[in-house]
PDB file of C-alpha atoms in Angstrom:
ATOM      1  CA  MET Y 224       1.709  28.529 -15.145  1.00  0.00           C
ATOM      2  CA  LYS Y 225      -0.663  30.912 -16.845  1.00  0.00           C
ATOM      3  CA  VAL Y 226      -3.929  29.650 -18.363  1.00  0.00           C
ATOM      4  CA  ILE Y 227      -5.763  31.532 -21.102  1.00  0.00           C
ATOM      5  CA  THR Y 228      -9.391  30.642 -21.813  1.00  0.00           C
ATOM      6  CA  THR Y 229     -10.586  30.758 -25.409  1.00  0.00           C
ATOM      7  CA  ALA Y 230     -13.856  31.200 -27.284  1.00  0.00           C
ATOM      8  CA  LEU Y 231     -14.320  27.413 -27.360  1.00  0.00           C
ATOM      9  CA  PRO Y 232     -15.528  25.896 -24.073  1.00  0.00           C
ATOM     10  CA  GLY Y 233     -12.748  23.943 -22.402  1.00  0.00           C
ATOM     11  CA  VAL Y 234     -10.062  24.778 -24.971  1.00  0.00           C
ATOM     12  CA  LEU Y 235      -7.155  26.358 -23.109  1.00  0.00           C
ATOM     13  CA  ILE Y 236      -3.844  27.945 -24.003  1.00  0.00           C
ATOM     14  CA  ILE Y 237      -1.319  27.094 -21.324  1.00  0.00           C
ATOM     15  CA  GLU Y 238       1.839  29.090 -20.739  1.00  0.00           C
ATOM     16  CA  PRO Y 239       4.092  27.067 -18.439  1.00  0.00           C
ATOM     17  CA  LYS Y 240       6.747  28.750 -16.342  1.00  0.00           C
ATOM     18  CA  VAL Y 241      10.079  28.657 -18.121  1.00  0.00           C
ATOM     19  CA  TYR Y 242      13.275  29.075 -16.118  1.00  0.00           C
ATOM     20  CA  LYS Y 243      16.105  30.407 -18.311  1.00  0.00           C
ATOM     21  CA  ASP Y 244      19.733  31.025 -17.547  1.00  0.00           C
ATOM     22  CA  GLU Y 245      23.105  30.873 -19.310  1.00  0.00           C
ATOM     23  CA  ARG Y 246      22.826  27.063 -19.560  1.00  0.00           C
ATOM     24  CA  GLY Y 247      19.498  27.076 -21.401  1.00  0.00           C
ATOM     25  CA  PHE Y 248      16.036  26.576 -19.922  1.00  0.00           C
ATOM     26  CA  PHE Y 249      13.894  24.261 -17.803  1.00  0.00           C
ATOM     27  CA  THR Y 250      10.110  23.879 -17.862  1.00  0.00           C
ATOM     28  CA  GLU Y 251       7.597  21.344 -16.631  1.00  0.00           C
ATOM     29  CA  THR Y 252       5.530  20.218 -19.605  1.00  0.00           C
ATOM     30  CA  PHE Y 253       3.010  18.466 -17.364  1.00  0.00           C
ATOM     31  CA  GLN Y 254       2.354  18.260 -13.632  1.00  0.00           C
ATOM     32  CA  LEU Y 255      -0.756  16.300 -12.648  1.00  0.00           C
ATOM     33  CA  GLU Y 256      -2.027  18.433  -9.747  1.00  0.00           C
ATOM     34  CA  ARG Y 257      -1.570  21.784 -11.503  1.00  0.00           C
ATOM     35  CA  TYR Y 258      -3.264  20.576 -14.687  1.00  0.00           C
ATOM     36  CA  GLN Y 259      -6.126  19.017 -12.706  1.00  0.00           C
ATOM     37  CA  GLN Y 260      -6.649  22.396 -11.008  1.00  0.00           C
ATOM     38  CA  VAL Y 261      -7.377  23.970 -14.409  1.00  0.00           C
ATOM     39  CA  GLY Y 262      -9.791  21.198 -15.437  1.00  0.00           C
ATOM     40  CA  ILE Y 263      -7.559  18.732 -17.283  1.00  0.00           C
ATOM     41  CA  THR Y 264      -8.583  15.694 -15.277  1.00  0.00           C
ATOM     42  CA  GLN Y 265      -8.674  12.797 -17.732  1.00  0.00           C
ATOM     43  CA  PRO Y 266      -5.617  10.543 -17.717  1.00  0.00           C
ATOM     44  CA  PHE Y 267      -3.325  10.517 -20.726  1.00  0.00           C
ATOM     45  CA  VAL Y 268      -3.073   7.054 -22.273  1.00  0.00           C
ATOM     46  CA  GLN Y 269      -1.097   7.733 -25.466  1.00  0.00           C
ATOM     47  CA  GLU Y 270       1.776  10.076 -26.345  1.00  0.00           C
ATOM     48  CA  ASN Y 271       2.309  11.076 -30.002  1.00  0.00           C
ATOM     49  CA  HIS Y 272       5.328  12.749 -31.579  1.00  0.00           C
ATOM     50  CA  SER Y 273       5.367  13.944 -35.174  1.00  0.00           C
ATOM     51  CA  ARG Y 274       8.238  15.525 -37.071  1.00  0.00           C
ATOM     52  CA  SER Y 275       7.397  17.483 -40.192  1.00  0.00           C
ATOM     53  CA  GLN Y 276       8.994  19.802 -42.724  1.00  0.00           C
ATOM     54  CA  ARG Y 277       7.885  23.383 -43.329  1.00  0.00           C
ATOM     55  CA  GLY Y 278       4.537  23.527 -45.138  1.00  0.00           C
ATOM     56  CA  VAL Y 279       3.125  20.208 -43.933  1.00  0.00           C
ATOM     57  CA  LEU Y 280      -0.470  20.383 -42.743  1.00  0.00           C
ATOM     58  CA  ARG Y 281      -2.005  17.566 -40.694  1.00  0.00           C
ATOM     59  CA  GLY Y 282      -5.747  17.589 -40.068  1.00  0.00           C
ATOM     60  CA  LEU Y 283      -8.446  18.336 -39.339  1.00  0.00           C
ATOM     61  CA  HIS Y 284      -8.869  15.054 -37.434  1.00  0.00           C
ATOM     62  CA  GLN Y 285     -11.044  13.607 -34.702  1.00  0.00           C
ATOM     63  CA  GLN Y 286     -12.507  10.257 -33.684  1.00  0.00           C
ATOM     64  CA  ARG Y 287     -16.256   9.633 -33.805  1.00  0.00           C
ATOM     65  CA  THR Y 288     -17.019   7.392 -30.807  1.00  0.00           C
ATOM     66  CA  ARG Y 289     -13.742   7.521 -28.858  1.00  0.00           C
ATOM     67  CA  PRO Y 290     -12.878  11.231 -28.886  1.00  0.00           C
ATOM     68  CA  GLN Y 291      -9.415  12.174 -27.740  1.00  0.00           C
ATOM     69  CA  GLY Y 292      -8.491  15.090 -25.555  1.00  0.00           C
ATOM     70  CA  LYS Y 293      -5.067  16.390 -26.572  1.00  0.00           C
ATOM     71  CA  LEU Y 294      -2.418  18.436 -24.815  1.00  0.00           C
ATOM     72  CA  VAL Y 295      -0.277  19.746 -27.677  1.00  0.00           C
ATOM     73  CA  ARG Y 296       3.169  21.365 -27.596  1.00  0.00           C
ATOM     74  CA  VAL Y 297       6.114  21.972 -29.912  1.00  0.00           C
ATOM     75  CA  SER Y 298       9.636  21.084 -28.758  1.00  0.00           C
ATOM     76  CA  ARG Y 299      11.433  22.158 -31.946  1.00  0.00           C
ATOM     77  CA  GLY Y 300      10.338  24.591 -34.642  1.00  0.00           C
ATOM     78  CA  ALA Y 301       6.921  26.182 -34.941  1.00  0.00           C
ATOM     79  CA  ALA Y 302       3.364  25.172 -35.805  1.00  0.00           C
ATOM     80  CA  PHE Y 303       0.012  26.873 -36.118  1.00  0.00           C
ATOM     81  CA  ASP Y 304      -2.250  24.601 -34.081  1.00  0.00           C
ATOM     82  CA  VAL Y 305      -6.041  24.591 -34.421  1.00  0.00           C
ATOM     83  CA  ALA Y 306      -9.027  23.202 -32.503  1.00  0.00           C
ATOM     84  CA  VAL Y 307     -12.413  23.212 -34.285  1.00  0.00           C
ATOM     85  CA  ASP Y 308     -15.916  22.549 -32.975  1.00  0.00           C
ATOM     86  CA  LEU Y 309     -17.596  20.141 -35.415  1.00  0.00           C
ATOM     87  CA  ASN Y 310     -20.580  19.313 -33.177  1.00  0.00           C
ATOM     88  CA  PRO Y 311     -23.745  20.565 -34.965  1.00  0.00           C
ATOM     89  CA  ALA Y 312     -25.608  20.735 -31.629  1.00  0.00           C
ATOM     90  CA  SER Y 313     -22.992  23.050 -30.084  1.00  0.00           C
ATOM     91  CA  PRO Y 314     -23.483  26.828 -29.836  1.00  0.00           C
ATOM     92  CA  THR Y 315     -19.874  27.197 -31.059  1.00  0.00           C
ATOM     93  CA  TYR Y 316     -20.324  24.883 -34.081  1.00  0.00           C
ATOM     94  CA  THR Y 317     -17.753  25.652 -36.833  1.00  0.00           C
ATOM     95  CA  GLN Y 318     -15.805  28.014 -34.588  1.00  0.00           C
ATOM     96  CA  TYR Y 319     -12.089  27.457 -34.102  1.00  0.00           C
ATOM     97  CA  VAL Y 320      -9.143  28.522 -31.995  1.00  0.00           C
ATOM     98  CA  GLY Y 321      -5.717  28.836 -33.575  1.00  0.00           C
ATOM     99  CA  VAL Y 322      -2.428  29.566 -31.843  1.00  0.00           C
ATOM    100  CA  GLU Y 323       1.230  29.422 -32.773  1.00  0.00           C
ATOM    101  CA  LEU Y 324       3.108  26.919 -30.669  1.00  0.00           C
ATOM    102  CA  ASN Y 325       6.888  27.061 -30.909  1.00  0.00           C
ATOM    103  CA  ASP Y 326      10.118  26.227 -29.153  1.00  0.00           C
ATOM    104  CA  GLU Y 327      10.509  29.830 -27.974  1.00  0.00           C
ATOM    105  CA  ASN Y 328       7.075  30.553 -26.450  1.00  0.00           C
ATOM    106  CA  HIS Y 329       6.622  27.017 -24.972  1.00  0.00           C
ATOM    107  CA  LEU Y 330       2.830  27.427 -25.208  1.00  0.00           C
ATOM    108  CA  GLN Y 331       0.580  24.391 -25.030  1.00  0.00           C
ATOM    109  CA  LEU Y 332      -2.935  23.939 -26.378  1.00  0.00           C
ATOM    110  CA  TRP Y 333      -5.411  21.810 -24.444  1.00  0.00           C
ATOM    111  CA  ILE Y 334      -8.109  20.449 -26.744  1.00  0.00           C
ATOM    112  CA  PRO Y 335     -10.820  18.570 -24.818  1.00  0.00           C
ATOM    113  CA  PRO Y 336     -12.418  15.434 -26.271  1.00  0.00           C
ATOM    114  CA  GLY Y 337     -14.886  16.183 -29.038  1.00  0.00           C
ATOM    115  CA  TYR Y 338     -13.013  18.858 -30.965  1.00  0.00           C
ATOM    116  CA  ALA Y 339     -11.219  18.329 -34.276  1.00  0.00           C
ATOM    117  CA  HIS Y 340      -7.489  19.068 -34.356  1.00  0.00           C
ATOM    118  CA  GLY Y 341      -4.980  20.064 -36.989  1.00  0.00           C
ATOM    119  CA  PHE Y 342      -1.753  21.966 -37.418  1.00  0.00           C
ATOM    120  CA  CYS Y 343       0.503  23.360 -40.094  1.00  0.00           C
ATOM    121  CA  VAL Y 344       4.264  23.530 -39.798  1.00  0.00           C
ATOM    122  CA  LEU Y 345       5.902  26.949 -39.879  1.00  0.00           C
ATOM    123  CA  GLY Y 346       9.473  25.979 -38.947  1.00  0.00           C
ATOM    124  CA  ASP Y 347      11.996  24.229 -41.180  1.00  0.00           C
ATOM    125  CA  LEU Y 348      11.803  21.072 -39.092  1.00  0.00           C
ATOM    126  CA  THR Y 349       9.181  20.876 -36.355  1.00  0.00           C
ATOM    127  CA  ASP Y 350       8.509  18.347 -33.602  1.00  0.00           C
ATOM    128  CA  VAL Y 351       4.934  18.320 -32.289  1.00  0.00           C
ATOM    129  CA  HIS Y 352       4.044  16.292 -29.192  1.00  0.00           C
ATOM    130  CA  TYR Y 353       0.523  15.533 -28.052  1.00  0.00           C
ATOM    131  CA  SER Y 354      -0.639  13.581 -25.063  1.00  0.00           C
ATOM    132  CA  CYS Y 355      -4.008  11.929 -25.695  1.00  0.00           C
ATOM    133  CA  THR Y 356      -6.811  10.862 -23.356  1.00  0.00           C
ATOM    134  CA  ASP Y 357      -7.817   7.891 -25.529  1.00  0.00           C
ATOM    135  CA  VAL Y 358      -5.991   5.609 -27.920  1.00  0.00           C
ATOM    136  CA  TYR Y 359      -5.969   6.106 -31.663  1.00  0.00           C
ATOM    137  CA  CYS Y 360      -8.513   3.880 -33.450  1.00  0.00           C
ATOM    138  CA  PRO Y 361      -8.128   3.878 -37.255  1.00  0.00           C
ATOM    139  CA  ASP Y 362     -11.696   2.609 -37.759  1.00  0.00           C
ATOM    140  CA  ASP Y 363     -13.044   5.545 -35.719  1.00  0.00           C
ATOM    141  CA  GLU Y 364     -11.415   8.341 -37.736  1.00  0.00           C
ATOM    142  CA  ASP Y 365     -13.361  11.383 -38.814  1.00  0.00           C
ATOM    143  CA  GLY Y 366     -12.574  14.912 -39.870  1.00  0.00           C
ATOM    144  CA  VAL Y 367     -13.031  17.677 -42.409  1.00  0.00           C
ATOM    145  CA  ARG Y 368     -10.886  19.332 -45.043  1.00  0.00           C
ATOM    146  CA  TRP Y 369      -8.377  21.880 -43.831  1.00  0.00           C
ATOM    147  CA  ASP Y 370      -9.571  24.442 -46.399  1.00  0.00           C
ATOM    148  CA  ASP Y 371     -13.313  24.052 -45.886  1.00  0.00           C
ATOM    149  CA  PRO Y 372     -14.916  27.406 -46.814  1.00  0.00           C
ATOM    150  CA  ASP Y 373     -17.536  27.015 -44.067  1.00  0.00           C
ATOM    151  CA  LEU Y 374     -14.734  27.082 -41.486  1.00  0.00           C
ATOM    152  CA  ALA Y 375     -12.591  29.759 -43.198  1.00  0.00           C
ATOM    153  CA  ILE Y 376      -9.555  29.088 -41.013  1.00  0.00           C
ATOM    154  CA  PRO Y 377      -6.835  31.636 -41.856  1.00  0.00           C
ATOM    155  CA  TRP Y 378      -3.991  29.137 -42.190  1.00  0.00           C
ATOM    156  CA  PRO Y 379      -0.633  30.930 -42.455  1.00  0.00           C
ATOM    157  CA  ILE Y 380       0.393  28.837 -45.489  1.00  0.00           C
ATOM    158  CA  GLN Y 381      -1.107  28.784 -48.982  1.00  0.00           C
ATOM    159  CA  GLN Y 382      -0.240  25.426 -50.547  1.00  0.00           C
ATOM    160  CA  PRO Y 383       0.341  22.884 -47.790  1.00  0.00           C
ATOM    161  CA  VAL Y 384       1.850  19.451 -48.161  1.00  0.00           C
ATOM    162  CA  LEU Y 385      -0.963  17.000 -47.345  1.00  0.00           C
ATOM    163  CA  SER Y 386      -1.245  13.250 -46.914  1.00  0.00           C
ATOM    164  CA  THR Y 387      -3.443  11.246 -49.254  1.00  0.00           C
ATOM    165  CA  LYS Y 388      -5.774  10.640 -46.313  1.00  0.00           C
ATOM    166  CA  ASP Y 389      -6.107  14.354 -45.550  1.00  0.00           C
ATOM    167  CA  LEU Y 390      -6.707  15.174 -49.216  1.00  0.00           C
ATOM    168  CA  ALA Y 391      -9.673  12.767 -49.104  1.00  0.00           C
ATOM    169  CA  LEU Y 392     -11.342  14.319 -46.038  1.00  0.00           C
ATOM    170  CA  PRO Y 393     -14.852  15.611 -46.776  1.00  0.00           C
ATOM    171  CA  THR Y 394     -16.072  19.163 -46.592  1.00  0.00           C
ATOM    172  CA  LEU Y 395     -18.293  20.034 -43.662  1.00  0.00           C
ATOM    173  CA  GLN Y 396     -21.391  19.892 -45.885  1.00  0.00           C
ATOM    174  CA  ALA Y 397     -20.468  16.450 -47.244  1.00  0.00           C
ATOM    175  CA  ARG Y 398     -19.754  15.241 -43.708  1.00  0.00           C
ATOM    176  CA  MET Y 399     -23.165  16.459 -42.507  1.00  0.00           C
ATOM    177  CA  GLN Y 400     -24.919  14.527 -45.297  1.00  0.00           C
ATOM    178  CA  ARG Y 401     -23.098  11.397 -44.164  1.00  0.00           C
ATOM    179  CA  LEU Y 402     -24.061  11.763 -40.475  1.00  0.00           C
TER     180      LEU Y 402
END
């Protein structure tokens, strides 16, 4: 497997080995020892699977006191996946990493605990899987709007389909006033 470091500390793009032949392909999506060797040492305690139509955007989400590390991959379709540093004390505050994950490139994005996460769907029907290092706690939710001008993330869609919850997320400035 190939590991690509990013501008955000600890955020990694992982390119697993894919073995293809006339029957299709085989790849390991996780192997404990190899992932520990690249610094992914926390155990996964929850596995999430979302299926979305083209144009859906989910995020930007995180948890306040029980941050989740996430190993994200796409098994069908394509998504633009993003990790954002929302820690005001961090030297990379407001910086992000975005990468297309799809069923052809088999890339994975490792997002350590503490970063916000979101993705938009580029394929007609897309399955996104993410293994998490802590359980989801609805009372611990936090996040910022996907289109926050202070982040200026170049999402590859213009008018995403959003949940009511995501429409209500605050801007970064409003979030900072609340903290």
